[in-house]
Structure formats: C-alpha cells, structure tokens
Coordinates of C-alpha atoms and ligand atoms in Angstrom, one line a residue:
M22 CA -8.1 -34.0 -11.8
P23 CA -6.8 -32.9 -8.3
H24 CA -9.4 -32.9 -5.6
D25 CA -7.4 -31.8 -2.5
F26 CA -8.8 -28.5 -1.2
M27 CA -6.1 -26.0 0.0
P28 CA -7.6 -23.2 2.1
G29 CA -6.3 -19.9 0.7
L30 CA -4.9 -21.8 -2.2
A31 CA -1.7 -22.1 -0.1
G32 CA 1.1 -23.5 -2.2
I33 CA -1.1 -23.9 -5.4
P34 CA 0.4 -22.1 -8.4
A35 CA -2.2 -19.9 -10.0
A36 CA 0.0 -18.7 -12.9
K37 CA 3.4 -19.1 -14.7
S38 CA 5.1 -15.8 -14.3
A39 CA 8.5 -14.3 -15.2
I40 CA 7.9 -11.0 -13.4
S41 CA 9.1 -11.5 -9.8
D42 CA 10.3 -14.3 -7.5
V43 CA 10.4 -14.7 -3.7
D44 CA 12.7 -17.1 -1.9
G45 CA 10.9 -17.3 1.4
E46 CA 13.5 -19.3 3.1
R47 CA 16.4 -17.0 2.3
G48 CA 14.5 -13.8 2.2
V49 CA 15.3 -12.9 -1.4
L50 CA 13.0 -10.8 -3.6
E51 CA 13.8 -10.3 -7.3
Y52 CA 12.0 -8.3 -10.0
R53 CA 12.8 -9.8 -13.5
G54 CA 15.8 -11.5 -11.9
I55 CA 17.2 -8.3 -10.3
R56 CA 17.3 -8.2 -6.5
V57 CA 15.3 -5.4 -4.9
E58 CA 18.3 -4.2 -2.9
E59 CA 20.1 -3.5 -6.2
L60 CA 17.1 -1.7 -7.7
C61 CA 16.7 0.5 -4.6
Q62 CA 20.4 1.4 -4.8
H63 CA 20.5 2.1 -8.6
S64 CA 17.1 2.5 -10.1
S65 CA 14.1 4.8 -9.8
Y66 CA 10.4 3.8 -9.3
L67 CA 9.6 4.6 -12.9
E68 CA 12.5 2.7 -14.3
T69 CA 11.6 -0.3 -12.1
A70 CA 8.0 0.0 -13.3
Y71 CA 9.2 -0.2 -16.9
L72 CA 11.4 -3.3 -16.0
L73 CA 8.3 -5.0 -14.5
L74 CA 6.1 -4.3 -17.4
Y75 CA 8.4 -5.0 -20.3
G76 CA 10.9 -7.5 -18.8
H77 CA 14.1 -5.5 -19.4
L78 CA 15.8 -2.3 -18.2
P79 CA 15.0 0.6 -20.7
S80 CA 17.7 2.2 -22.9
Q81 CA 18.3 5.9 -22.1
A82 CA 16.0 6.9 -24.9
A83 CA 13.3 4.5 -23.9
L84 CA 13.5 5.7 -20.2
A85 CA 13.3 9.3 -21.3
K86 CA 10.2 8.6 -23.4
W87 CA 8.6 6.5 -20.6
E88 CA 9.2 9.3 -18.1
T89 CA 7.9 12.0 -20.4
D90 CA 4.8 10.0 -21.4
I91 CA 4.0 9.5 -17.7
A92 CA 4.7 13.1 -16.8
H93 CA 2.3 14.2 -19.6
H94 CA -0.5 12.0 -18.4
R95 CA -0.6 12.9 -14.7
R96 CA -3.6 15.3 -15.0
V97 CA -7.0 13.9 -14.3
K98 CA -10.2 15.2 -15.9
Y99 CA -12.2 17.8 -14.0
S100 CA -15.1 15.3 -13.9
I101 CA -13.0 12.9 -11.9
I102 CA -12.2 15.7 -9.4
D103 CA -15.9 16.6 -9.4
L104 CA -16.9 13.0 -8.8
M105 CA -14.5 12.8 -5.8
K106 CA -16.0 16.0 -4.4
C107 CA -19.3 14.1 -4.2
L108 CA -17.9 11.4 -2.0
P109 CA -18.2 11.6 1.8
E110 CA -15.1 13.2 3.2
Q111 CA -14.9 10.8 6.1
G112 CA -14.8 7.9 3.6
H113 CA -11.6 5.9 3.4
P114 CA -9.1 7.1 0.7
M115 CA -8.9 3.5 -0.7
D116 CA -12.6 3.6 -1.4
A117 CA -12.2 7.0 -3.1
L118 CA -9.2 5.7 -5.1
Q119 CA -11.2 2.6 -6.2
A120 CA -14.2 4.6 -7.3
A121 CA -12.0 7.2 -9.2
V122 CA -10.0 4.5 -11.0
A123 CA -13.2 2.6 -12.0
A124 CA -14.7 5.9 -13.3
L125 CA -11.4 6.8 -15.1
G126 CA -11.9 3.9 -17.5
M127 CA -15.2 5.4 -18.7
F128 CA -13.2 8.3 -20.2
Y129 CA -10.8 6.1 -22.2
P130 CA -12.9 3.9 -24.5
G131 CA -9.8 2.1 -26.0
R132 CA -11.0 -1.1 -24.4
N133 CA -9.7 -3.6 -27.0
V134 CA -7.1 -5.3 -24.9
N135 CA -5.7 -7.0 -28.0
N136 CA -4.3 -3.7 -29.2
L137 CA -0.7 -3.3 -27.9
D138 CA -0.8 0.5 -28.4
N139 CA -3.9 0.9 -26.3
N140 CA -2.4 -1.2 -23.6
Y141 CA 0.8 0.9 -23.5
W142 CA -1.3 4.1 -23.1
S143 CA -3.5 2.5 -20.5
A144 CA -0.5 1.5 -18.4
V145 CA 1.0 5.0 -18.8
R146 CA -2.3 6.6 -17.7
L147 CA -2.8 4.4 -14.7
I148 CA 0.7 4.7 -13.4
A149 CA 0.6 8.5 -14.0
K150 CA -2.8 9.2 -12.6
L151 CA -3.0 7.2 -9.4
P152 CA -0.8 9.6 -7.4
T153 CA -2.8 12.6 -8.7
I154 CA -6.0 10.9 -7.5
V155 CA -4.5 10.0 -4.0
A156 CA -3.1 13.6 -3.5
A157 CA -6.3 15.2 -4.8
W158 CA -8.5 13.2 -2.4
A159 CA -6.2 14.0 0.6
R160 CA -6.9 17.7 -0.1
L161 CA -10.5 17.7 -1.3
R162 CA -11.7 15.9 1.9
R163 CA -10.3 18.8 3.9
G164 CA -12.0 21.4 1.7
D165 CA -8.8 22.4 -0.1
E166 CA -8.5 22.5 -3.9
A167 CA -6.6 19.7 -5.7
I168 CA -3.1 20.8 -6.9
A169 CA -2.3 20.2 -10.5
P170 CA 0.8 18.1 -11.2
R171 CA 3.9 19.8 -12.5
D172 CA 5.5 18.1 -15.6
E173 CA 9.0 19.1 -14.7
L174 CA 9.0 17.4 -11.3
G175 CA 10.0 13.7 -10.9
F176 CA 7.4 11.1 -10.0
S177 CA 7.9 11.1 -6.2
E178 CA 8.7 14.8 -6.0
N179 CA 5.5 15.6 -7.8
F180 CA 3.4 13.4 -5.5
F181 CA 4.7 15.4 -2.5
Y182 CA 4.1 18.6 -4.3
M183 CA 0.5 17.7 -5.1
L184 CA 0.0 16.6 -1.5
T185 CA 1.6 19.6 0.3
E186 CA 2.2 22.3 -2.3
T187 CA 5.9 22.3 -1.3
I188 CA 8.9 20.7 -3.0
P189 CA 10.2 18.1 -0.5
H190 CA 13.8 17.7 0.6
P191 CA 15.8 15.5 -1.9
L192 CA 16.5 12.9 0.8
W193 CA 12.7 12.4 1.3
V194 CA 12.2 12.1 -2.5
D195 CA 15.0 9.5 -2.7
I196 CA 13.6 7.5 0.3
F197 CA 10.0 7.7 -0.9
D198 CA 11.0 6.5 -4.4
D199 CA 12.8 3.5 -2.8
C200 CA 9.5 2.8 -0.9
L201 CA 7.6 2.8 -4.2
I202 CA 10.2 0.3 -5.7
L203 CA 9.8 -2.0 -2.7
H204 CA 6.0 -2.0 -3.0
A205 CA 5.9 -2.3 -6.8
E206 CA 5.5 -6.0 -7.1
H207 CA 5.3 -9.2 -5.1
T208 CA 4.4 -12.4 -7.0
M209 CA 1.0 -14.0 -6.6
N210 CA -0.4 -12.0 -3.7
A211 CA -4.1 -11.4 -3.1
S212 CA -4.5 -8.2 -5.0
T213 CA -2.5 -9.4 -8.0
F214 CA -4.5 -12.6 -8.1
T215 CA -7.7 -10.6 -8.0
G216 CA -6.5 -8.5 -10.9
L217 CA -5.6 -11.6 -12.9
I218 CA -9.0 -13.1 -12.4
T219 CA -10.5 -9.8 -13.7
A220 CA -8.0 -9.6 -16.5
S221 CA -8.8 -13.2 -17.6
T222 CA -12.3 -12.1 -18.5
L223 CA -10.7 -9.6 -20.9
A224 CA -12.1 -6.7 -18.9
D225 CA -10.4 -3.3 -19.4
P226 CA -7.3 -2.4 -17.4
Y227 CA -9.1 0.2 -15.3
T228 CA -11.5 -2.4 -14.1
V229 CA -8.5 -4.8 -13.4
V230 CA -6.8 -2.2 -11.3
A231 CA -10.0 -1.1 -9.5
S232 CA -10.6 -4.8 -8.5
S233 CA -7.0 -5.1 -7.3
I234 CA -7.4 -1.9 -5.2
G235 CA -10.4 -3.5 -3.5
A236 CA -8.4 -6.6 -2.5
L237 CA -5.4 -4.6 -1.4
K238 CA -7.5 -2.6 1.1
G239 CA -8.1 -5.4 3.6
P240 CA -6.1 -5.5 6.8
L241 CA -4.7 -8.9 6.1
H242 CA -3.0 -7.5 3.0
G243 CA -2.1 -3.8 2.2
G244 CA -4.3 -2.4 4.9
A245 CA -1.9 -3.7 7.6
N246 CA 0.5 -0.7 7.2
E247 CA -2.1 1.7 8.6
E248 CA -3.0 -0.6 11.4
V249 CA 0.7 -0.9 12.4
V250 CA 1.0 2.8 13.1
Q251 CA -2.3 2.7 15.0
M252 CA -0.9 -0.2 17.1
L253 CA 2.4 1.6 17.8
K254 CA 0.5 4.8 18.8
E255 CA -1.7 2.7 21.1
I256 CA 1.4 1.2 22.7
G257 CA 2.6 4.7 23.3
T258 CA 6.1 4.2 24.8
A259 CA 8.9 1.9 24.1
D260 CA 8.8 0.3 27.6
R261 CA 5.2 -0.8 27.0
A262 CA 6.2 -2.7 23.8
A263 CA 7.1 -6.0 25.3
P264 CA 4.1 -6.4 27.6
Y265 CA 1.8 -5.4 24.7
V266 CA 3.3 -8.1 22.5
E267 CA 3.0 -10.7 25.3
A268 CA -0.7 -9.7 25.9
Q269 CA -1.5 -9.9 22.1
I270 CA 0.0 -13.4 21.8
H271 CA -1.6 -14.5 25.0
E272 CA -5.0 -13.4 23.7
K273 CA -4.2 -15.1 20.3
R274 CA -4.4 -11.8 18.5
K275 CA -2.3 -11.1 15.4
L276 CA 0.4 -8.5 15.5
M277 CA -0.1 -6.2 12.5
G278 CA 2.9 -6.1 10.2
F279 CA 4.1 -9.5 11.1
G280 CA 3.9 -12.8 9.3
H281 CA 3.7 -13.8 5.7
R282 CA 2.4 -16.7 3.7
V283 CA 5.8 -17.1 1.8
Y284 CA 8.5 -15.6 4.0
K285 CA 9.9 -17.8 6.8
V286 CA 12.5 -15.2 7.7
K287 CA 12.3 -11.4 8.0
D288 CA 10.8 -9.9 4.8
P289 CA 13.8 -8.4 2.9
R290 CA 11.6 -5.3 2.2
A291 CA 11.2 -4.8 6.0
T292 CA 15.0 -4.9 6.3
I293 CA 15.5 -2.2 3.6
L294 CA 12.7 -0.1 5.0
Q295 CA 14.2 -0.2 8.4
R296 CA 17.5 1.1 6.9
L297 CA 15.6 3.8 5.2
C298 CA 14.0 4.7 8.5
E299 CA 17.4 5.1 10.0
R300 CA 18.6 7.2 7.1
L301 CA 15.6 9.5 7.5
F302 CA 15.9 9.8 11.2
N303 CA 19.6 10.5 11.1
T304 CA 18.7 13.7 9.3
C305 CA 15.3 14.6 10.6
G306 CA 15.5 13.3 14.2
T307 CA 14.3 10.1 15.6
S308 CA 10.7 8.8 15.8
Q309 CA 9.1 7.6 19.0
L310 CA 7.1 5.1 16.8
Y311 CA 10.4 3.6 15.5
N312 CA 11.7 3.1 19.1
I313 CA 8.4 1.3 20.0
A314 CA 8.6 -0.7 16.8
L315 CA 12.1 -1.9 17.7
G316 CA 10.8 -3.1 21.1
V317 CA 7.9 -4.9 19.4
E318 CA 10.2 -6.6 16.9
R319 CA 12.6 -7.7 19.7
R320 CA 9.9 -9.3 21.9
A321 CA 8.0 -10.8 18.9
A322 CA 11.2 -12.5 17.7
E323 CA 11.5 -14.2 21.1
L324 CA 7.8 -15.3 21.1
L325 CA 7.0 -15.8 17.4
G326 CA 10.4 -16.8 16.0
A327 CA 9.6 -20.5 16.5
K328 CA 6.6 -20.0 14.2
K329 CA 8.8 -18.2 11.7
V330 CA 6.7 -15.0 12.0
Y331 CA 8.8 -11.9 11.4
P332 CA 8.1 -8.3 10.3
N333 CA 6.7 -8.0 6.8
V334 CA 6.8 -5.0 4.4
D335 CA 4.0 -3.3 6.3
F336 CA 5.9 -3.0 9.6
Y337 CA 8.3 -0.2 8.9
S338 CA 6.7 1.6 5.9
G339 CA 4.1 3.5 7.9
I340 CA 6.7 4.7 10.4
L341 CA 8.6 6.4 7.5
Y342 CA 5.5 7.9 6.0
D343 CA 4.4 9.1 9.5
K344 CA 7.7 10.9 9.9
M345 CA 7.1 12.5 6.5
G346 CA 3.8 13.9 7.8
I347 CA 1.6 11.7 5.7
E348 CA -1.7 10.8 7.2
P349 CA -2.1 7.0 8.2
D350 CA -5.1 6.3 6.0
L351 CA -3.0 7.4 2.9
F352 CA -0.4 4.6 3.5
T353 CA -2.4 1.9 1.7
P354 CA -3.3 4.2 -1.3
I355 CA 0.5 4.9 -1.6
F356 CA 1.0 1.1 -1.6
A357 CA -1.5 1.0 -4.5
M358 CA 0.2 3.8 -6.3
A359 CA 3.4 1.7 -6.4
R360 CA 1.8 -1.7 -6.9
V361 CA -0.2 -0.6 -9.9
S362 CA 3.0 -1.3 -12.0
G363 CA 3.1 -4.9 -10.7
W364 CA -0.6 -5.4 -11.3
L365 CA -0.3 -4.1 -14.9
A366 CA 2.8 -6.3 -15.6
H367 CA 0.7 -9.3 -14.6
W368 CA -2.2 -8.1 -16.7
L369 CA 0.0 -7.9 -19.8
E370 CA 1.5 -11.4 -19.0
Q371 CA -2.0 -12.8 -18.5
L372 CA -3.2 -11.4 -21.9
A373 CA -0.2 -12.9 -23.7
E374 CA -1.6 -16.4 -22.9
N375 CA -5.0 -15.8 -21.6
K376 CA -7.3 -18.5 -20.1
L377 CA -10.4 -17.6 -18.2
F378 CA -10.0 -18.3 -14.5
R379 CA -12.8 -20.7 -13.6
P380 CA -11.6 -22.9 -10.7
D381 CA -13.5 -25.9 -9.3
Q382 CA -15.0 -26.2 -5.9
I383 CA -15.8 -29.1 -3.5
Y384 CA -19.5 -29.0 -3.0
A385 CA -20.3 -29.5 0.7
G386 CA -24.0 -28.9 0.6
E387 CA -27.1 -31.1 0.3
H388 CA -29.0 -32.4 -2.8
N389 CA -32.6 -33.0 -3.7
R390 CA -34.2 -30.9 -0.9
P391 CA -37.9 -30.4 -1.2
Y392 CA -39.1 -26.8 -1.5
L393 CA -41.1 -26.0 1.7
P394 CA -43.9 -23.6 1.0
L395 CA -43.7 -20.3 2.9
A396 CA -46.8 -21.0 5.0
Q397 CA -45.2 -24.2 6.4
R398 CA -41.9 -22.6 7.5
Ligands
ACO408 N1 0.9 -12.2 14.8 C1 0.9 -13.3 15.7 N2 0.9 -14.6 15.2 C2 0.9 -14.7 13.9 C3 0.9 -13.7 13.0 C4 0.9 -12.4 13.5 N3 0.9 -11.3 12.7 N4 0.9 -14.1 11.7 C5 0.9 -15.5 11.8 N5 0.9 -15.8 13.1 C6 0.8 -17.2 13.6 C7 -0.7 -17.7 13.6 O1 -1.4 -17.3 14.8 C8 -0.5 -19.1 13.3 O2 -0.2 -19.7 14.6 P1 -0.8 -21.2 14.9 O3 -0.2 -22.1 13.9 O4 -0.4 -21.4 16.3 O5 -2.3 -21.1 14.8 C9 0.7 -19.2 12.4 O6 1.5 -18.1 12.7 C10 0.4 -19.3 11.0 O7 -0.4 -18.1 10.7 P2 -1.5 -18.1 9.5 O8 -2.4 -16.9 9.8 O9 -2.2 -19.4 9.4 O10 -0.6 -17.9 8.3 P3 -1.0 -17.3 6.9 O11 0.0 -17.7 5.9 O12 -2.4 -17.7 6.5 O13 -1.1 -15.7 7.2 C11 -0.9 -13.4 7.1 C12 -0.3 -14.7 6.6 C13 -2.4 -13.3 6.8 C14 -0.1 -12.3 6.5 C15 -0.7 -13.4 8.7 O14 0.6 -13.5 9.0 C16 -1.3 -12.1 9.3 O15 -2.6 -12.1 9.5 N6 -0.5 -11.1 9.6 C17 -1.0 -9.9 10.1 C18 -1.5 -9.0 9.0 C19 -0.4 -8.4 8.2 O16 0.6 -7.9 8.6 N7 -0.7 -8.5 6.8 C20 0.3 -8.0 5.8 C21 0.9 -9.1 5.1 S1 2.1 -8.5 3.9 C22 1.1 -7.9 2.7 O17 0.1 -8.4 2.4 C23 1.5 -6.7 2.0

C-alpha cells in the first residue's frame, strides 16, 4: 500500500476515464479524442454535451431528439422560482444556483441511479434547467420577473433571451456557444472530483451536481474568472498593467487567471478565448479590459514564464462576458451551466464501474491522551 502523501493529490490518478485528455506540455485538450479547437469550429454546445456523455457524436436523428428533449425541459417549477425569491438578493448567484439545484432533485424522485432511462432524463433536466435558474436569479434579485424559456430558440440564444428579454446578435450566440464548449469538461479538476466522490455514494445526480457547484465556486477554481475582471478594473488603464504585475509578484500574490496544475504552457482554451475576444471586438468595438489584459499577459510572461505560469481558461472569458453586458458574478454560474455536461459524463462513467471513494490518511496526531476534566483546564 503506498504511503507517500501528495498534497492536493498532485499527480495521483483518481479515476480511469475516457472522457477528456489534457497534454499539459503541448497545450492540447481533447474531448473523447476530438480537439477542442475542432469542436469550437464545427460543433455546438449541445452536440458536444452529447459527445461527452455518450462517447460519440450523435447521428442527425439522435441530435434532433437530444436538442428537442433539452428544449422541452428548460422550464423550472414555480416552487423553485418561489424558493429563489426567498434568498437574499445580495447573495452570490453560485449559492443561489447550488440551493436551487439541490432543491430541484426533490421534485424528481427517480433516484434509482441503476435505471438508465432515469439517468438519461436526469441529465437532460440538469443541462436544460441550469441556464433557466441562472437567468431567473439574475432577474429576481433585481426585483424583475423571471422570463420563461422559448422552445424554438437554440440553447445559447435562449439563455440570453431569458437574461435580457431580447434576442442577441447571431455572432454573440456563436461566440457564447463556443465559450460553453470550452468550459464543458476538463479531466479530473476539483469540481469533477467532488462530483465523483458524491456519485460514488450512489447519491442522486442533483446532489452530485450541487456538490460540484460548491467546489467550482472557490477562487482557486471557477471563481477566478470573476476575480480576473475585478483585477483588470482595479488596474484601470493599460499603462498600469506592468507595474501592477510587478507589485503582485513582488508581494508574492497570485495573479488571477494565471497558472494551472496541469498546463505548463498557455491553456489552449485561453488561446481560443482570446481569438473569440478579437472576433467580438472587431464587430462591437474594443474593450479597455482586453487592452489591460494584454499588458498583464505580456509582463507576466516575462516574470512568470520561468515557472511555466501562463493564462488559464479564466483569464479571457470574463472579458468576453463583460463586453456582452453580463454581470461579473454570473461568470462562474455560466461556467457551471457548461461544466454540468462534463460532471454528468463523469457521473455516468463512475456508475458504470462504481467503487466508493474512501481514501486513506496519514495520521499526524497523538494517541492515548487522558481526558482532563473541565474543572482542571
Ligand atoms: N500568479 C503568480 N504566481 C503563480 C500563480 C499565479 N496565478 N500560479 C502559480 N504561481 C506560482 C506559485 O507562486 C508557485 O511559485 P513558487 O514555486 O515560487 O512558490 C508556483 O507558481 C507553483 O504554484 P502552485 O500554487 O504551487 O501551483 P498549483 O498547481 O498548486 O496551483 C492554481 C494551480 C491553484 C490554479 C494556481 O496557479 C493559482 O492559484 N492560480 C490563480 C487562481 C486561478 O486562476 N485559478 C483558476 C485555475 S483554472 C480553473 O480552475 C478553471
């Protein structure tokens, strides 16, 4: 039995998986063997979600059924909306999302995870309903009514519609859908691992996803995209980017949106997101935040390149969403809306050959201590 302790389980495989693969030295990310660049070029988020869950690209008929099933399950029950209305409006949308997803499971009692049909409909419901919950919360907290989804709109188009009550420009829909593809899956990250642990207890998928949402929230994981935009706003102008980076590194503070446990080069998702930023800004005008980000990346490459710390997926995504008028605290919920397909793919894979996660520990405490009565302490 191995006894070496690896903090953060760095380098320790926690599962055998055929869902995605990262080559951290070459900066390559594949979903089911297909590079993300190719998926962004040719696929849609929903088709990619199907690929992740079922291991192959759907036929035309299977894709049509998948899209229709998801479109028909976007609505959430009034009770879920009522529940959200009771939450404090200043609360973080990730907390509202986690609470709503946990509650969602109570409405769908098909909890026998050995039933493949139940599992299909749970996956459909979760992928379909997360955007409705995110958009509803964004409106309810301002005192506006939630907007019901429209079945005839595509997945990304409908999300914008529920958020803003307007149909977005097709370029935005296309770019946003690519963002969802890029956030859909990423091997054994913290939120996926959290979901696997919950899945291994044979808990229902709503509980699995609610636990993953909790793990995604932290600033060392999905929460970084919100902090990147805060950082760029704090820097304020492009000429202040280099001194800011120097001061952060001098003070041994982390630059948000930089560094990764696996990538030793620039995250391929950051490269694609940067291209998407340029596509968007060519049509809608540039973004001051983007110019600051370029300055941060340039100086960081000089100072952190030796440590192989480069921009990760969170560095450019928020800049895009900001230009689309999306509030910063919705960035991580949008990440969750996309990642739910990866979490569910790992959930199904775990169920196929389940073993309860129950790791060991290295005990570093004392033994045989006497109990000291309260009066003597
Ligand atoms: N800014 C400055 N220095 C950094 C950064 C950063 N963002 N990331 C790593 N480093 C440095 C560390 O200071 C450390 O230097 P040292 O060896 O001189 O002490 C070295 O690089 C290794 O860093 P660790 O934190 O030990 O690496 P780890 O693999 O544990 O961390 C992590 C990965 C948590 C993502 C880290 O890079 C980080 O905190 N980044 C900022 C937060 C962030 O962007 N998170 C999103 C990650 S992507 C995602 O989860 C979706």
